[in-house]
CSV table of C-alpha atoms in Angstrom, one decimal:
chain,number,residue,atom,x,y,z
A,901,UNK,CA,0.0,0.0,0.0
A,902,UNK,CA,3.2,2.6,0.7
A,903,UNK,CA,4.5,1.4,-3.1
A,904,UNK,CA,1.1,2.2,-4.3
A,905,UNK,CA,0.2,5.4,-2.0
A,906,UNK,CA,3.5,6.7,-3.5
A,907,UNK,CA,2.8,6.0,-7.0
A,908,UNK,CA,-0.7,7.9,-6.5
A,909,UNK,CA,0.4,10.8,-4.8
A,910,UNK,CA,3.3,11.5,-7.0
A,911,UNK,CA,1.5,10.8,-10.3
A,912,UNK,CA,-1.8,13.4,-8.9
A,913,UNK,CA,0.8,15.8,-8.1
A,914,UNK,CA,2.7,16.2,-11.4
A,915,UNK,CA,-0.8,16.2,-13.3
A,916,UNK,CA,-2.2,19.2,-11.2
A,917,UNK,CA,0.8,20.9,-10.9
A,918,UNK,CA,0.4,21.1,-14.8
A,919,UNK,CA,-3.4,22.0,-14.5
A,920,UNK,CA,-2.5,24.4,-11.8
A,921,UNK,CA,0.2,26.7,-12.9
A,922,UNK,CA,-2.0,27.5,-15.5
A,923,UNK,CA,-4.3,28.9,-12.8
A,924,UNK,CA,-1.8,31.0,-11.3
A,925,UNK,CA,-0.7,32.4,-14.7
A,926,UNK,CA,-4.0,33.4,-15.7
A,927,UNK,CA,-4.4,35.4,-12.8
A,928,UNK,CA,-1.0,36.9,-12.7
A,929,UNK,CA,0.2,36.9,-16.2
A,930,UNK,CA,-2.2,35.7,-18.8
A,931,UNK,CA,-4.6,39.1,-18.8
A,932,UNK,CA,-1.5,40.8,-20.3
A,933,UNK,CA,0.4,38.8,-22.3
A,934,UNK,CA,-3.0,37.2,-24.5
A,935,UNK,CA,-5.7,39.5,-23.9
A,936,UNK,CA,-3.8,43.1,-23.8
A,937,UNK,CA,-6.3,44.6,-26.0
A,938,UNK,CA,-9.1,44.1,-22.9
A,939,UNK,CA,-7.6,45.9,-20.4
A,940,UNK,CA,-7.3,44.5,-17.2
A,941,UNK,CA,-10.7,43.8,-15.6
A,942,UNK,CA,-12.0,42.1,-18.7
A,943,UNK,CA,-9.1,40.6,-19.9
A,944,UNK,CA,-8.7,39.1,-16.1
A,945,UNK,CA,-12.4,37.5,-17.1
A,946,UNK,CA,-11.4,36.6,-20.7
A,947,UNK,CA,-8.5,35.0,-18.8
A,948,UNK,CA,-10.1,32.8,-16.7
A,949,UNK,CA,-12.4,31.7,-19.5
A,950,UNK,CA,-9.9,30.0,-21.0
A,951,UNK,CA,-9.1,28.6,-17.4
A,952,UNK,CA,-12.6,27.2,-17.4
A,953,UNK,CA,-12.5,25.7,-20.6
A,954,UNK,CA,-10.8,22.9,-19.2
A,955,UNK,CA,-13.6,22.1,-17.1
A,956,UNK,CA,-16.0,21.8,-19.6
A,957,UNK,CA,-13.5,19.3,-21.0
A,958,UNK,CA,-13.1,17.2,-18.1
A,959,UNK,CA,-17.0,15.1,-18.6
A,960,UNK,CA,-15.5,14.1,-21.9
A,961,UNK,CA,-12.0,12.8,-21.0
A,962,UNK,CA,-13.6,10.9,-17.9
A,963,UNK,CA,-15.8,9.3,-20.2
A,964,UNK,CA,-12.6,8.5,-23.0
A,965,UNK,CA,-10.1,7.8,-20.4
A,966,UNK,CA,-12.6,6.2,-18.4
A,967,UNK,CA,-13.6,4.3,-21.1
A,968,UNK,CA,-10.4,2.5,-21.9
A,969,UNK,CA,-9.7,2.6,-17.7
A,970,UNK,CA,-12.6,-0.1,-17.4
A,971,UNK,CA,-11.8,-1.7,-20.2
A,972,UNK,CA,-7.9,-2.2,-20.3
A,973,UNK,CA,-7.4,-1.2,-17.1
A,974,UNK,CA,-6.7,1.2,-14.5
A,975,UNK,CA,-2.8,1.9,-15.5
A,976,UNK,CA,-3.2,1.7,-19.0
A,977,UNK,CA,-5.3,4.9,-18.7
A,978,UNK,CA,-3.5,6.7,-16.3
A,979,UNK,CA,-0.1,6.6,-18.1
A,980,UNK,CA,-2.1,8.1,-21.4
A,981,UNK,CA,-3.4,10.7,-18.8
A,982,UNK,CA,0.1,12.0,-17.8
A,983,UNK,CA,1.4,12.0,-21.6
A,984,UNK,CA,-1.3,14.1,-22.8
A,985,UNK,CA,-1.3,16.5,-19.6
A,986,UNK,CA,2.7,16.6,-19.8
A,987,UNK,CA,2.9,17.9,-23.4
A,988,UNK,CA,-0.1,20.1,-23.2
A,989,UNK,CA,1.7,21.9,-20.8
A,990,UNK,CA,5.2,22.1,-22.5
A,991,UNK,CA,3.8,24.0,-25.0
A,992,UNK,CA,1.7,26.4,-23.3
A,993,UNK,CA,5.3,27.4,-22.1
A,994,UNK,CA,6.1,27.4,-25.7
A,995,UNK,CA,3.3,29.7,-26.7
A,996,UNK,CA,4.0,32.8,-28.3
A,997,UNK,CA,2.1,35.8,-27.0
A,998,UNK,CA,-0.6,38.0,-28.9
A,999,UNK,CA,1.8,40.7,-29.5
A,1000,UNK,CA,3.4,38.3,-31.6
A,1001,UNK,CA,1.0,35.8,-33.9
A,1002,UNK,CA,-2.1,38.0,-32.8
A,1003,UNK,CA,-5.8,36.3,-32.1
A,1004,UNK,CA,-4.0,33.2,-32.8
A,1005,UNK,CA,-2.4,32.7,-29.5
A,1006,UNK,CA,-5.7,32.9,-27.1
A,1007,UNK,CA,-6.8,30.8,-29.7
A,1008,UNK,CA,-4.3,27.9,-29.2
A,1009,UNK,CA,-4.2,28.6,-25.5
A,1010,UNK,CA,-7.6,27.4,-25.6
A,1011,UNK,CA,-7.2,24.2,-27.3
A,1012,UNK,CA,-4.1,23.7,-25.0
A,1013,UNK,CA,-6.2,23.9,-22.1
A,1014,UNK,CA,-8.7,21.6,-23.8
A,1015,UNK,CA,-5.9,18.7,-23.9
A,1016,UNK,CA,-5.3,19.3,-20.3
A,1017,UNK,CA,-9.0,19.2,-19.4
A,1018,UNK,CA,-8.9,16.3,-21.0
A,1019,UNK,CA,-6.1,14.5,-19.2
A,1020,UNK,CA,-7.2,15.5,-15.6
A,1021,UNK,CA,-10.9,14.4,-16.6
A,1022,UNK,CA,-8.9,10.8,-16.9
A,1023,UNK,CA,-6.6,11.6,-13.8
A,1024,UNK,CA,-8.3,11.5,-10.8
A,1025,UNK,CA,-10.7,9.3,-10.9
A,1026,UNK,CA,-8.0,6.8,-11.8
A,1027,UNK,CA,-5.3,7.2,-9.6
A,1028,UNK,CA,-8.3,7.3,-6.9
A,1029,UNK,CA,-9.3,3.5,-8.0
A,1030,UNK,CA,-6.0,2.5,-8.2
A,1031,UNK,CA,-5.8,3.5,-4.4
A,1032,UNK,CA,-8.7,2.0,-3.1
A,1033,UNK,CA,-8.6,-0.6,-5.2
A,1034,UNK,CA,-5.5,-1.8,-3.5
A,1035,UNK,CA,-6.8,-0.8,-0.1
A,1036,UNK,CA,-8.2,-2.8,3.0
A,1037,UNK,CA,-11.8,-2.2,3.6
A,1038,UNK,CA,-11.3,-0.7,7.1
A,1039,UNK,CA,-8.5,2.1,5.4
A,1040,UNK,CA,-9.7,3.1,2.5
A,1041,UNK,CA,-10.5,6.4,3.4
A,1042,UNK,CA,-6.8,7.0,4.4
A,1043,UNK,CA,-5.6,5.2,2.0
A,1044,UNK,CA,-7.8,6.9,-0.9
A,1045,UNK,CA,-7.0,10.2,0.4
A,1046,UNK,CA,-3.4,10.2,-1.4
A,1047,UNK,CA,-4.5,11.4,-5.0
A,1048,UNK,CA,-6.4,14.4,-3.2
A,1049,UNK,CA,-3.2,15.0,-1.0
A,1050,UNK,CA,-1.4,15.2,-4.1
A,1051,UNK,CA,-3.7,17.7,-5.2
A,1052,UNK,CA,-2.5,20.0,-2.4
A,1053,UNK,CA,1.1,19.2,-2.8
A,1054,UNK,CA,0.5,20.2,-6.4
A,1055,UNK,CA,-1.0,23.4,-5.3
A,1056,UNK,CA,1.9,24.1,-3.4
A,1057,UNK,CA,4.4,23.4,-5.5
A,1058,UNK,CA,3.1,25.4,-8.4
A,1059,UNK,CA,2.8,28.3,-6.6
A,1060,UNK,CA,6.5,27.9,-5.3
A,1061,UNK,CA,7.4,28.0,-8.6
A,1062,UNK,CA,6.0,31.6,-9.4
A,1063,UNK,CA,6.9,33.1,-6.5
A,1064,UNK,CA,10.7,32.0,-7.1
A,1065,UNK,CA,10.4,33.2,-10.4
A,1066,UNK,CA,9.1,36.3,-9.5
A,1067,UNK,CA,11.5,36.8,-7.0
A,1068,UNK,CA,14.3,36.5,-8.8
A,1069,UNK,CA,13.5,38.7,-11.4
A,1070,UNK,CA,11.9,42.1,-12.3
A,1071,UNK,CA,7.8,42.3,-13.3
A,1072,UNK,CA,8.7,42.8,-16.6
A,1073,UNK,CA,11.2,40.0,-16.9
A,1074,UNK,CA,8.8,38.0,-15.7
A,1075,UNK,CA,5.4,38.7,-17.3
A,1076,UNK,CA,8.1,39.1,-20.8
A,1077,UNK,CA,9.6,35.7,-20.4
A,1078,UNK,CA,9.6,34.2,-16.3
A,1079,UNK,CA,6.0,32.5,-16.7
A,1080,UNK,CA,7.5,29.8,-19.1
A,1081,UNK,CA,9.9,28.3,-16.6
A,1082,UNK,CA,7.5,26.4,-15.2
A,1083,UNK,CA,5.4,25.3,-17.7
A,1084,UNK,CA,8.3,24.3,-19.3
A,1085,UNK,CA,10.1,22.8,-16.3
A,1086,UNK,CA,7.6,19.9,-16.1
A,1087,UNK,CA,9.0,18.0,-18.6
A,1088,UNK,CA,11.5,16.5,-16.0
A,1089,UNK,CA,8.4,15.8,-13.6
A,1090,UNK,CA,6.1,14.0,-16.5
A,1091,UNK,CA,9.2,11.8,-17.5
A,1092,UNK,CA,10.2,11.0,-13.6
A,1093,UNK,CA,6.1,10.1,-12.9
A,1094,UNK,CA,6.0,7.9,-16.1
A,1095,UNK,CA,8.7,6.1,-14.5
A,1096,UNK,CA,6.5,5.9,-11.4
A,1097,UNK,CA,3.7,4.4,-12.9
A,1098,UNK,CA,5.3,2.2,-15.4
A,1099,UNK,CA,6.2,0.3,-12.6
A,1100,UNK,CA,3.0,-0.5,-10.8
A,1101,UNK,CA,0.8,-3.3,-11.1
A,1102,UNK,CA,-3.0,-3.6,-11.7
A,1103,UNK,CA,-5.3,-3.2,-9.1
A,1104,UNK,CA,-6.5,-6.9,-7.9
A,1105,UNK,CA,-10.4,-5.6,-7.8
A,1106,UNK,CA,-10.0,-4.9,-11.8
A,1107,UNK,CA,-8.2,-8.3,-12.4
A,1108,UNK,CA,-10.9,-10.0,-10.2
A,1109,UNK,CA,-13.6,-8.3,-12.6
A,1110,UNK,CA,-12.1,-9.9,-15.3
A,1111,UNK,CA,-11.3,-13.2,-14.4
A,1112,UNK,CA,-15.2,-13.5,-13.1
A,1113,UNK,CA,-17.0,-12.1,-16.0
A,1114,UNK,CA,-14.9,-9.7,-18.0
A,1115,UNK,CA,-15.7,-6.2,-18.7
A,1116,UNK,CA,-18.1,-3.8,-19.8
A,1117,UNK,CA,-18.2,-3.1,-23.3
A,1118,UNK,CA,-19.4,0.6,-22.9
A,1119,UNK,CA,-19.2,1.5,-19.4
A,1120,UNK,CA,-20.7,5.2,-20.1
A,1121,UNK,CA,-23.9,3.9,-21.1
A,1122,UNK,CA,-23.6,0.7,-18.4
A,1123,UNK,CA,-23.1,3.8,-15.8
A,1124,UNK,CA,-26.4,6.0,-16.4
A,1125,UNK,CA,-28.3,2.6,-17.3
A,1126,UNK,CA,-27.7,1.2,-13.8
A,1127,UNK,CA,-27.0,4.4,-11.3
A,1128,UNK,CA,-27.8,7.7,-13.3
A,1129,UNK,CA,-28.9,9.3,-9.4
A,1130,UNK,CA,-25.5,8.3,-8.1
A,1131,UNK,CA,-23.9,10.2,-10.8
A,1132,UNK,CA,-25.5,13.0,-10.7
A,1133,UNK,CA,-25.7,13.1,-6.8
A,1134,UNK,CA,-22.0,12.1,-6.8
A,1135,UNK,CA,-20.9,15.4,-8.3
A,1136,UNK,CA,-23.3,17.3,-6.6
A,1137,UNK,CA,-21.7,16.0,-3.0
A,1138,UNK,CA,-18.1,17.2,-4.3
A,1139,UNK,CA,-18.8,20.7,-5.7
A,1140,UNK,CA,-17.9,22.2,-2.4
A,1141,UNK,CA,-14.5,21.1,-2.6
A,1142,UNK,CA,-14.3,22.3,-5.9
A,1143,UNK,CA,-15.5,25.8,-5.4
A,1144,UNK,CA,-13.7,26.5,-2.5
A,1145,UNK,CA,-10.3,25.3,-3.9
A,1146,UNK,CA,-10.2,27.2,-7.3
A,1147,UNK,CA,-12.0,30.3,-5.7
A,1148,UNK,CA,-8.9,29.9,-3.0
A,1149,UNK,CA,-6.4,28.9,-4.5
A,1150,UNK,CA,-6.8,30.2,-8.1
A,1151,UNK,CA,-9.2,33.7,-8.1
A,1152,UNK,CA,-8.2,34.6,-4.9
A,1153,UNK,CA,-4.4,34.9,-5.9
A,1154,UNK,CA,-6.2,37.4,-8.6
A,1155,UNK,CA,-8.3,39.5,-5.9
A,1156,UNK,CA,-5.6,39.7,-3.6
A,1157,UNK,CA,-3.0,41.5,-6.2
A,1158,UNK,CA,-5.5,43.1,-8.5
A,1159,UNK,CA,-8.4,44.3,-6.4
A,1160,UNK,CA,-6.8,44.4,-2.8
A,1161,UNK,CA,-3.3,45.5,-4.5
A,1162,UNK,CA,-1.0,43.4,-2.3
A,1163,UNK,CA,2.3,42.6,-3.1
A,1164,UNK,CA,2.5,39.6,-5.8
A,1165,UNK,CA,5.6,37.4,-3.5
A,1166,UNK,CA,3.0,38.3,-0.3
A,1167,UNK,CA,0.1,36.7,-2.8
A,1168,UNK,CA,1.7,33.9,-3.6
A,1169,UNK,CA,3.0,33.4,-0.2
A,1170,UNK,CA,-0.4,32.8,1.0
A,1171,UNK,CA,-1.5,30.7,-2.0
A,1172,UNK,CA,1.5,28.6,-0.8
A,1173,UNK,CA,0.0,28.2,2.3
A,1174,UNK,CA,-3.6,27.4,1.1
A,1175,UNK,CA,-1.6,24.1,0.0
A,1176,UNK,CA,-0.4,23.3,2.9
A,1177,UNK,CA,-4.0,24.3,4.4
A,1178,UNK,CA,-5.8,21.8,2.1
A,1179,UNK,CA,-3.2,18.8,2.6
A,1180,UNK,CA,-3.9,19.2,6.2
A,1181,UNK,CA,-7.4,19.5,6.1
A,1182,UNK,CA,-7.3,16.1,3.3
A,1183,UNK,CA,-5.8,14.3,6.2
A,1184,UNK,CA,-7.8,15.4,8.5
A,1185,UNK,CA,-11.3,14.4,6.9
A,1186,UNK,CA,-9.9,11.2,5.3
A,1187,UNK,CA,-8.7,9.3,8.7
A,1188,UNK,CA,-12.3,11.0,10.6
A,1189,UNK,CA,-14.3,9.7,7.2
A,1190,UNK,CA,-13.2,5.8,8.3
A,1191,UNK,CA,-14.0,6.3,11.9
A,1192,UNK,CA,-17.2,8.3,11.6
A,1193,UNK,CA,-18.2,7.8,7.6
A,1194,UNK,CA,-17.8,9.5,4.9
A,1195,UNK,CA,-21.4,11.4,5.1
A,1196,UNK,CA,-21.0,13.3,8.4
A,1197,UNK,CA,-17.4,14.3,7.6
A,1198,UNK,CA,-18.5,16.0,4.2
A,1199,UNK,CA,-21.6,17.2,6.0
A,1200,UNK,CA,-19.6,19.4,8.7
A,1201,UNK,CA,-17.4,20.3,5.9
A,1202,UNK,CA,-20.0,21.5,3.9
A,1203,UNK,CA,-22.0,23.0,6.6
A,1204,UNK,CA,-18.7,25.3,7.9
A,1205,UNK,CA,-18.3,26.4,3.7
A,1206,UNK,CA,-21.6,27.4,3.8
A,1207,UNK,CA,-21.2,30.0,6.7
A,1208,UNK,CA,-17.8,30.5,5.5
A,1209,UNK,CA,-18.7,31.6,1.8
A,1210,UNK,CA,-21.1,34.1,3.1
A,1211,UNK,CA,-18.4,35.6,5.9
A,1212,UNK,CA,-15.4,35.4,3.2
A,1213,UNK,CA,-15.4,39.0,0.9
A,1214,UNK,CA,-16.5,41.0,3.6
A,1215,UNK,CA,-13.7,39.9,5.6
A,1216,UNK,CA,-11.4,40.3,2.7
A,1217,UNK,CA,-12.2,43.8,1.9
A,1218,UNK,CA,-11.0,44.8,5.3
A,1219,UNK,CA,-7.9,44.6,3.0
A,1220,UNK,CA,-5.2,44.4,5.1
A,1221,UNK,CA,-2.7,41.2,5.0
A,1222,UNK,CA,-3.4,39.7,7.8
A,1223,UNK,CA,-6.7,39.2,6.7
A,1224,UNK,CA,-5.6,37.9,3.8
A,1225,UNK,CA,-3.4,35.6,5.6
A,1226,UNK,CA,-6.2,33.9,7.3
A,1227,UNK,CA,-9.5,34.4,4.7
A,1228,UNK,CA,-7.0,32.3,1.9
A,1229,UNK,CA,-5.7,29.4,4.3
A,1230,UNK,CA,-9.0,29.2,6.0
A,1231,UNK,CA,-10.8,28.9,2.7
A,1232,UNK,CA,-8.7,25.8,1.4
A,1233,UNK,CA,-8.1,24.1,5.0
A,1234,UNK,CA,-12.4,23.6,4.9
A,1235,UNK,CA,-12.3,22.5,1.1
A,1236,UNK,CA,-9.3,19.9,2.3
A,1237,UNK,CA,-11.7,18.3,4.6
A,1238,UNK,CA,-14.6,18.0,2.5
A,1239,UNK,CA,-12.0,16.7,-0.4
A,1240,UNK,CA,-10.1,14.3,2.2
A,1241,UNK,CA,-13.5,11.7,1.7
A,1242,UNK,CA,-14.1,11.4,-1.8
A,1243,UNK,CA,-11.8,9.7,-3.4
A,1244,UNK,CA,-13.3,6.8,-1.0
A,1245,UNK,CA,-16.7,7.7,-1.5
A,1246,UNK,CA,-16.6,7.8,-5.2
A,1247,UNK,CA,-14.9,4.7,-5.0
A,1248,UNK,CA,-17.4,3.3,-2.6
A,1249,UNK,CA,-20.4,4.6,-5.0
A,1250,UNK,CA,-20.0,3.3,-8.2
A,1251,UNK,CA,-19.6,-1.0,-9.7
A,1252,UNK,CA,-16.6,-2.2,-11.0
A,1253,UNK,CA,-17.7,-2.5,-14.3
A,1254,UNK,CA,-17.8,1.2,-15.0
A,1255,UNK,CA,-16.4,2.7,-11.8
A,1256,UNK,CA,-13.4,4.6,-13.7
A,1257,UNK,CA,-15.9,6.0,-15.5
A,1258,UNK,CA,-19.4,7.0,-13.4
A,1259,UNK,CA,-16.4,7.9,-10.6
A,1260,UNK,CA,-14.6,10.2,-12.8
A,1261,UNK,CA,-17.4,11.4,-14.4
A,1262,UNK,CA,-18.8,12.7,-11.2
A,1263,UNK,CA,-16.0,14.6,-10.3
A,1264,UNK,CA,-15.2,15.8,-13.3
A,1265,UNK,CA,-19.1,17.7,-13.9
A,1266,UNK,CA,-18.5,18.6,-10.1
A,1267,UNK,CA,-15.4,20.6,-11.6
A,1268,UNK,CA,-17.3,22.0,-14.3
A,1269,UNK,CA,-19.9,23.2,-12.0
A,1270,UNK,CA,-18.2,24.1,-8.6
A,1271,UNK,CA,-14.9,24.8,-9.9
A,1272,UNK,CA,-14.8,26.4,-13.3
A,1273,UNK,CA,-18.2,28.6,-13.0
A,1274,UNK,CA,-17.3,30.5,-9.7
A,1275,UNK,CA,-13.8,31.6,-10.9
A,1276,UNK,CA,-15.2,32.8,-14.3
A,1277,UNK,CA,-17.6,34.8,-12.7
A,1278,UNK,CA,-16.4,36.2,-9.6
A,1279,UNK,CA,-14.8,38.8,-11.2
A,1280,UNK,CA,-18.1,40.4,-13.2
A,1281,UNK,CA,-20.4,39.7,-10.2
A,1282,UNK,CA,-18.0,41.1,-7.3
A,1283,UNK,CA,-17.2,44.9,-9.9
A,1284,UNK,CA,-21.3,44.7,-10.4
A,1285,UNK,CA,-22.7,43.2,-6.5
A,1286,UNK,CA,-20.3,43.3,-4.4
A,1287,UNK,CA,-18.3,40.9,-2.9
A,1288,UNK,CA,-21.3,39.5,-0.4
A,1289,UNK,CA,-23.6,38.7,-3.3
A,1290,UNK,CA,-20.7,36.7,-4.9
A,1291,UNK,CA,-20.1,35.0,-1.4
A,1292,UNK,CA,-23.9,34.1,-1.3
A,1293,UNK,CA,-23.6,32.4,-4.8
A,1294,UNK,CA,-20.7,30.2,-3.4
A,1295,UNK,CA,-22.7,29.3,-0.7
A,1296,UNK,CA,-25.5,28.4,-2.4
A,1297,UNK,CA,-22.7,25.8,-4.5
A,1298,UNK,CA,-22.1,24.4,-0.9
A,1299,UNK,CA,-25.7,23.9,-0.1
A,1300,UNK,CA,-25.8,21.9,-3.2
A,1301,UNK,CA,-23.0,19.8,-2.1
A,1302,UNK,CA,-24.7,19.6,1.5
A,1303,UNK,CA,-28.1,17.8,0.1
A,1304,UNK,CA,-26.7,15.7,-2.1
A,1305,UNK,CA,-24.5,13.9,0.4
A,1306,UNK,CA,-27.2,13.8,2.7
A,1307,UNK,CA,-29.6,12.1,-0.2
A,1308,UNK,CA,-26.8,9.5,-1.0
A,1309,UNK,CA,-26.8,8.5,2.8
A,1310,UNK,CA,-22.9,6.4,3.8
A,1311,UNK,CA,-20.9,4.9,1.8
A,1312,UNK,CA,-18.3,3.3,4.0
A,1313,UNK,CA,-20.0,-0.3,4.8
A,1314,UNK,CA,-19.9,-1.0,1.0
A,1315,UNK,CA,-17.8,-3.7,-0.8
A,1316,UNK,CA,-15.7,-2.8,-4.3
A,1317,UNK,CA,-16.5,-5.7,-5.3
A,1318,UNK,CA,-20.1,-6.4,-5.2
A,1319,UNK,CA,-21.9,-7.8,-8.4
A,1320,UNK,CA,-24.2,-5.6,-10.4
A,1321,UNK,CA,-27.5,-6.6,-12.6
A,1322,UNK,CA,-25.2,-6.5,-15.7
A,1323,UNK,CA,-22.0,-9.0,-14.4
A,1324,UNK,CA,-22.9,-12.6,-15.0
A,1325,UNK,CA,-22.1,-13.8,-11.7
């Protein structure tokens, strides 16, 4: 379990370290450098379009990568997932800007982020399985929890990188040429997690599948035949995680330097810190989701976002940085616990014959909705509302999240491997 807890974390947090430095740079350099024409409060917004693009991508590569994933297997998939994220986010570092090839560039940058939408549609949900498909009953909460920890790891990381760059050079240096380093830097973490994951095994629940009755010949279609609720109530129960870790850890890093004008390494600083916020808080509701359940740990979770959306702008506008220090870590520490459960419970929810892809579906339409919709419009709604309205909107994502996992009831007491109408056993 250590060998495949490894292979998991390190894997999740190469893929989102790719998916996330494209956040950062959209909030920091992307306004400028593809949408100068737009000025700064709409080109932020065109910006962060083309962040949420990937989102709407994500359904679809669940359903290819999750396709193949339940069909050839859980490793198979996630190696094609890497590749595809890995050279998608070479050449955004390769891009050249709109000053240079014109409407082209924001043109390509979209179909860039497309790729990597599709890769981290195919991520998760797979390096999730191959976790708790290894796991003991009794752990699988902790044990499951390593892709999301990734996740926070990745956030980290990513935002290390800019603030490094930043620090070591000028603002023109960097917004001129700094932002490619580490998009372009990745290439020696794709080839080291290829490496990884070239050297894992198949999960025994999948090889058990298909020594018993083989598998599903179109797992989409097996998934909404069987448990269309579960799907849909699935994504629904992690939205909250979602909103409040791309409104922390992505638009916030935009507020704080654009809107609050605080210093971009103090910015960053604090993004760093809403990693190590959200690992903590993984941990945290992972190891309490295996002694209490997975349904009361996303419930409290949910519950404190709730309060905490509504309480979050006005707080910020206070605008000082100590303020800041605590709204951003604070944000991502309550989206950590809600996150630490899922990977578990989307395990827990779904057959073997199309888990990879009902699972990943799930999350991925929870991304769409809680994670890419809330960044692309906080920016429009906070310059019309006000910051409050925005914050009631986000909490109103979290009362989603809150009656969905209540209607879905525990998760914990169920077995990976029971048999569903369409297995022959």
């Amino acid at each position: 379990m250590k060998r495949v807890a490894t292979a998991s974390f390190i894997g999740t947090v190469i893929e989102f370290y790719d998916f996330g430095i494209y956040g950062t740079a959209a909030a920091l350099v992307f306004p400028h450098v593809f949408f100068p024409a737009l000025g700064e409060a709409e080109g932020t917004v065109a910006s962060f379009a083309t962040y949420g693009v990937a989102f709407v991508a994500r359904p679809f590569g669940s359903i290819l990568f999750g396709h193949f994933g339940d069909r050839l297997g859980r490793k198979k998939s996630l190696i094609a997932t890497m590749l595809l994220m890995g050279l998608a986010t070479i050449l955004v570092g390769c891009m050249p800007t709109a000053n240079q090839i014109g409407v082209a560039a924001p043109i390509l940058i979209v179909v860039l982020r497309i790729l990597q939408g599709l890769a981290a549609g195919g991520e998760f949900a797979g390096a999730v399985l191959f976790s708790s498909e290894h796991a003991p009953k009794g752990k699988r909460g902790f044990w499951s929890m390593f892709p999301n920890f990734g996740g926070g790891a990745a956030i980290t990381l990513s935002n290390l990188t800019f603030f490094l760059t930043t620090l070591l050079m000028s603002d023109d240096t960097f917004t001129s040429w700094g932002w490619r380093i580490p998009f372009v830097a990745s290439f020696l973490l794709v080839i080291f997690g290829l490496w990884v994951r070239l050297r894992m095994d198949e999960t025994p629940v999948f090889k058990k599948q298909i020594a018993q009755s083989g598998t599903s010949r179109m797992p989409f279609v097996e998934a909404f035949k069987h448990q269309p609720l579960q799907v849909l109530l699935g994504a629904g129960t992690v939205m909250v995680g979602f909103a409040l870790t791309y409104i922390g850890g992505t638009y916030l890093v935009s507020y704080g330097t654009a809107v609050l004008e605080l210093p971009h390494t103090f910015v960053l600083g604090m993004a760093m810190a809403g990693g190590l916020s959200i690992s903590a808080g993984v941990v945290l509701g992972a190891v309490l989701s295996d002694r209490i359940g997975r349904r009361w740990v996303i419930v409290g979770a949910a519950s404190a976002a709730v309060v905490w959306a509504l309480a979050l702008f006005p707080i910020l506008d206070i605008g000082s940085r100590a303020v800041f220090a605590i709204g951003l870590p604070v944000t991502m520490f309550i989206s950590g616990v809600a996150t630490g459960p899922q990977g578990a419970f989307l395990s827990e929810l779904f057959h073997t014959r199309y888990r990879y892809t009902a699972a990943g579906l799930s999350y991925s339409l929870a991304g769409m909705l809680g994670g890419g919709v809330p960044p692309l419009v906080a920016a429009s709604v906070i310059d019309s509302f006000g910051g409050f309205v925005f914050g009631c909107m986000l909490a109103g994502v979290c009362l989603i999240s809150l009656i969905s996992v209540l209607t879905v009831g525990e998760t914990r007491q169920l077995d990976l491997e029971r048999a569903t109408p369409a297995d022959p056993t």
